[in-house]
Coordinates of C-alpha atoms and ligand atoms in Angstrom, one line a residue:
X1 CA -4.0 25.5 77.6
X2 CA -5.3 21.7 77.7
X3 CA -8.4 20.1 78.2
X4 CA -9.1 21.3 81.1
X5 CA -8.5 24.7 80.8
X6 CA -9.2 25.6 77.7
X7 CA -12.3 23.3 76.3
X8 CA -14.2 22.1 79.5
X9 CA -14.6 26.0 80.2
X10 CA -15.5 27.0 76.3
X11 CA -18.0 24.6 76.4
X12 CA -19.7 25.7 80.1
X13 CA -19.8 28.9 78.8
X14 CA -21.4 28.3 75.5
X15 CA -25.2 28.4 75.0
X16 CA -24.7 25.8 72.3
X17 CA -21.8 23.1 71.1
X18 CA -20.7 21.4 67.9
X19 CA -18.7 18.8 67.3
X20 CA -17.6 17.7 64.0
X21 CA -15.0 14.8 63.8
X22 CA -13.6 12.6 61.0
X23 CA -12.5 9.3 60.8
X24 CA -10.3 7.1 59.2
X25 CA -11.7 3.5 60.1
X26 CA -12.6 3.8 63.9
X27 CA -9.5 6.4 64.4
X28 CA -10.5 9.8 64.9
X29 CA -7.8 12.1 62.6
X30 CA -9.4 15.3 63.3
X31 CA -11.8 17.7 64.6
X32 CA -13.4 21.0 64.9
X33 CA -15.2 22.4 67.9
X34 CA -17.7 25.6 67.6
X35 CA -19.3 27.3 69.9
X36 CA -22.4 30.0 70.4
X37 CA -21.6 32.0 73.5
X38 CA -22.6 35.1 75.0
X39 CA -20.6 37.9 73.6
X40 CA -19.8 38.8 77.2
X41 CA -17.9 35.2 77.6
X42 CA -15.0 37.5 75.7
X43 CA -14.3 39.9 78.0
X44 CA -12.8 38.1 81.2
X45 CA -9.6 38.8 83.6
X46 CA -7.7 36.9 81.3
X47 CA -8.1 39.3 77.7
X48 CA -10.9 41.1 75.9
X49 CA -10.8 39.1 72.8
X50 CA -12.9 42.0 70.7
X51 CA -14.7 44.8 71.2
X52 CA -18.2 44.2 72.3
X53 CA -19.6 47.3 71.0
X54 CA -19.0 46.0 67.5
X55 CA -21.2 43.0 67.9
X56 CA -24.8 44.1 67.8
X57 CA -26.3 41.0 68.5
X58 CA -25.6 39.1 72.2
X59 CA -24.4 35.9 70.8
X60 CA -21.5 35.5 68.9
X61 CA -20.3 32.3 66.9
X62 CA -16.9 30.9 67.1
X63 CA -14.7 28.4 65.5
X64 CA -13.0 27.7 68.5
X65 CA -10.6 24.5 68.4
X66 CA -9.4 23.0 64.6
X67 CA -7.2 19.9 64.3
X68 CA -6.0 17.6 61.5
X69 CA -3.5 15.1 62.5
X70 CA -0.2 15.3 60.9
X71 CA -0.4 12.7 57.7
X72 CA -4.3 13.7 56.7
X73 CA -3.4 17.6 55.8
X74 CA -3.5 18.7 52.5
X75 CA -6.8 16.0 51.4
X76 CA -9.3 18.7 51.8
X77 CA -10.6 17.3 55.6
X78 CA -10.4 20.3 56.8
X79 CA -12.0 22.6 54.3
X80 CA -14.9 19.7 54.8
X81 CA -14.4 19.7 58.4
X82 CA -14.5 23.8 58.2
X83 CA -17.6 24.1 56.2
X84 CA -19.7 21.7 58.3
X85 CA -18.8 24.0 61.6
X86 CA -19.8 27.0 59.2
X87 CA -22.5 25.8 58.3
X88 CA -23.5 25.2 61.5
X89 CA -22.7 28.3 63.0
X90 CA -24.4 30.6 60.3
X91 CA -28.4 28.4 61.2
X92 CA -28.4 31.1 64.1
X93 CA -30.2 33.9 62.8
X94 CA -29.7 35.6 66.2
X95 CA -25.7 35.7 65.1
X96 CA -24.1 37.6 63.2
X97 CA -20.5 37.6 63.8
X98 CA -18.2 35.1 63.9
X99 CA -14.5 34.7 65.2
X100 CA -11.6 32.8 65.1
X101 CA -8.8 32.8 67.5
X102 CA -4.8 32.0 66.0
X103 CA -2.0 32.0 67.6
X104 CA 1.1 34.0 66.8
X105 CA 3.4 32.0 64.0
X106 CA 0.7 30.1 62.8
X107 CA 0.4 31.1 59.1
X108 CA -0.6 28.2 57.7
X109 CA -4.4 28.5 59.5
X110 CA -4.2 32.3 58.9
X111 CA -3.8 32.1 55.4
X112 CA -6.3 28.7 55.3
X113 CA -8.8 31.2 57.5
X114 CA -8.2 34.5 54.9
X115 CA -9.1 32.1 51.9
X116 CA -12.2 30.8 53.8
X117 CA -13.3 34.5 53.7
X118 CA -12.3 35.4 57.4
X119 CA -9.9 38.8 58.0
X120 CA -7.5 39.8 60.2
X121 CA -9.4 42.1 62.7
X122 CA -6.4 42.7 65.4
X123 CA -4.1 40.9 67.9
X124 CA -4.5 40.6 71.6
X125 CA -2.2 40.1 74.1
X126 CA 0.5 41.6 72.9
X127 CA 0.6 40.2 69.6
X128 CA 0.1 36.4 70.9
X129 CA -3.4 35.7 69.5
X130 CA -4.8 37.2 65.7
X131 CA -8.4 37.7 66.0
X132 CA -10.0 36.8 62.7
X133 CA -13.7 37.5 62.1
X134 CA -16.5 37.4 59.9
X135 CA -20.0 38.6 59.6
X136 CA -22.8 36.7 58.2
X137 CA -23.9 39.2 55.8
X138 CA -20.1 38.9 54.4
X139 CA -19.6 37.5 50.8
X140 CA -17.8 33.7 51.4
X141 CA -17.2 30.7 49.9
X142 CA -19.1 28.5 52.7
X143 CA -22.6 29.7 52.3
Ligands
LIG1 C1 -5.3 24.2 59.4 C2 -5.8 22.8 59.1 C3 -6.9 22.4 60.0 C4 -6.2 22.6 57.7 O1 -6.6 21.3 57.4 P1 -6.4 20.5 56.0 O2 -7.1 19.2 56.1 O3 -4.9 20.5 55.7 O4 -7.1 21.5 55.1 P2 -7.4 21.3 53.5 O5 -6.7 20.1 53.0 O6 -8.9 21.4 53.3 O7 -6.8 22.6 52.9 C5 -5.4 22.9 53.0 C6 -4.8 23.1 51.7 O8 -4.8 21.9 50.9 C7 -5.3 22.1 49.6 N1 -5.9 20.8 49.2 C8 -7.1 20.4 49.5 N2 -7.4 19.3 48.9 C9 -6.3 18.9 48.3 C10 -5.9 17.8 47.4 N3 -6.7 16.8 47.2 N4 -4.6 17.8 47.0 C11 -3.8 18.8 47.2 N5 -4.1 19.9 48.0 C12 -5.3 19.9 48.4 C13 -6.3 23.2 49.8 O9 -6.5 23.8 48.6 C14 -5.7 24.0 50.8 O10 -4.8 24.9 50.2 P3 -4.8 26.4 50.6 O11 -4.6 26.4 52.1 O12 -3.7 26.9 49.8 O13 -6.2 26.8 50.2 C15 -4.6 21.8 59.4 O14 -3.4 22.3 58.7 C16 -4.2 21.6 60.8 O15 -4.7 20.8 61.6 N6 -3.1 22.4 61.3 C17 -2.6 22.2 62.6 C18 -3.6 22.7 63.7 C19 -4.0 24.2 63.5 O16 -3.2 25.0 63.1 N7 -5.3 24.4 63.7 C20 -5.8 25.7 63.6 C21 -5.8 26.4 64.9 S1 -6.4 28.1 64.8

């Protein structure tokens, strides 16, 4: 999964992008990308990443790429960072649910996620990804 593969197709699929970065000086020291796509985007040869009966509405949101460079963790970016793409996501009223994507081992965002007021839905792919999700009409901390 690069640049390529993974975020030039995400973002061909979407109906709409965001892009939130920040900066230290002119250095960019992280980012988060979120998307609106078609619920059907989710279901392709590669996985079904939910169930599409369990989204009523056609478009879902999705916090799909998070980074904060080693060194600027642990400041609060990326609660910032995570709240701007919410915020962004939740304008939609045409969307309702919301998902994020982790990969196996990676407790850290899983636990950041679960404090943010996402859950644990299931895994795909044999336990490689944790589907997290959230619906808007959801108690949270980012609204
Ligand atoms: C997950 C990630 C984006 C979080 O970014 P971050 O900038 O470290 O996030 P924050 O600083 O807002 O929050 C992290 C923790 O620091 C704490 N924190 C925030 N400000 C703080 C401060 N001033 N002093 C001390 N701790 C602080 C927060 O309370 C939070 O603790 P918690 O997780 O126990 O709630 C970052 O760790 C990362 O880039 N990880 C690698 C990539 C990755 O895993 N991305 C997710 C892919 S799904």
């Amino acid at each position: 999964m690069n640049f390529e593969t993974r975020m030039i197709p995400s973002m061909k699929n979407a109906t709409y992008n965001h892009i939130v970065v920040a900066k230290d000086d002119d250095q960019i020291v992280g980012y988060a990308y979120s998307n609106i796509s078609p619920k059907e985007a989710y279901s392709n040869e590669f996985a079904t990443f939910f169930n599409l009966s369990s989204v009523s509405r056609k478009n879902v949101g999705c916090l799909s790429q998070f980074y904060i460079k080693e060194g600027y963790r642990q400041y609060g970016i990326g609660s910032i960072l995570f709240n701007m793409s919410m915020k962004w996501l939740k304008q939609f009223d045409d969307v309702e649910d919301f998902f994020i994507f982790v990969s196996n081992g990676n407790q850290n965002a899983l636990e950041f996620y679960k404090r943010k007021g996402f859950s644990i839905s299931h895994d795909i792919l044999d336990g490689f990804i944790t589907v997290l999700r959230n619906n808007k009409e959801s108690e949270n901390i980012y609204s």
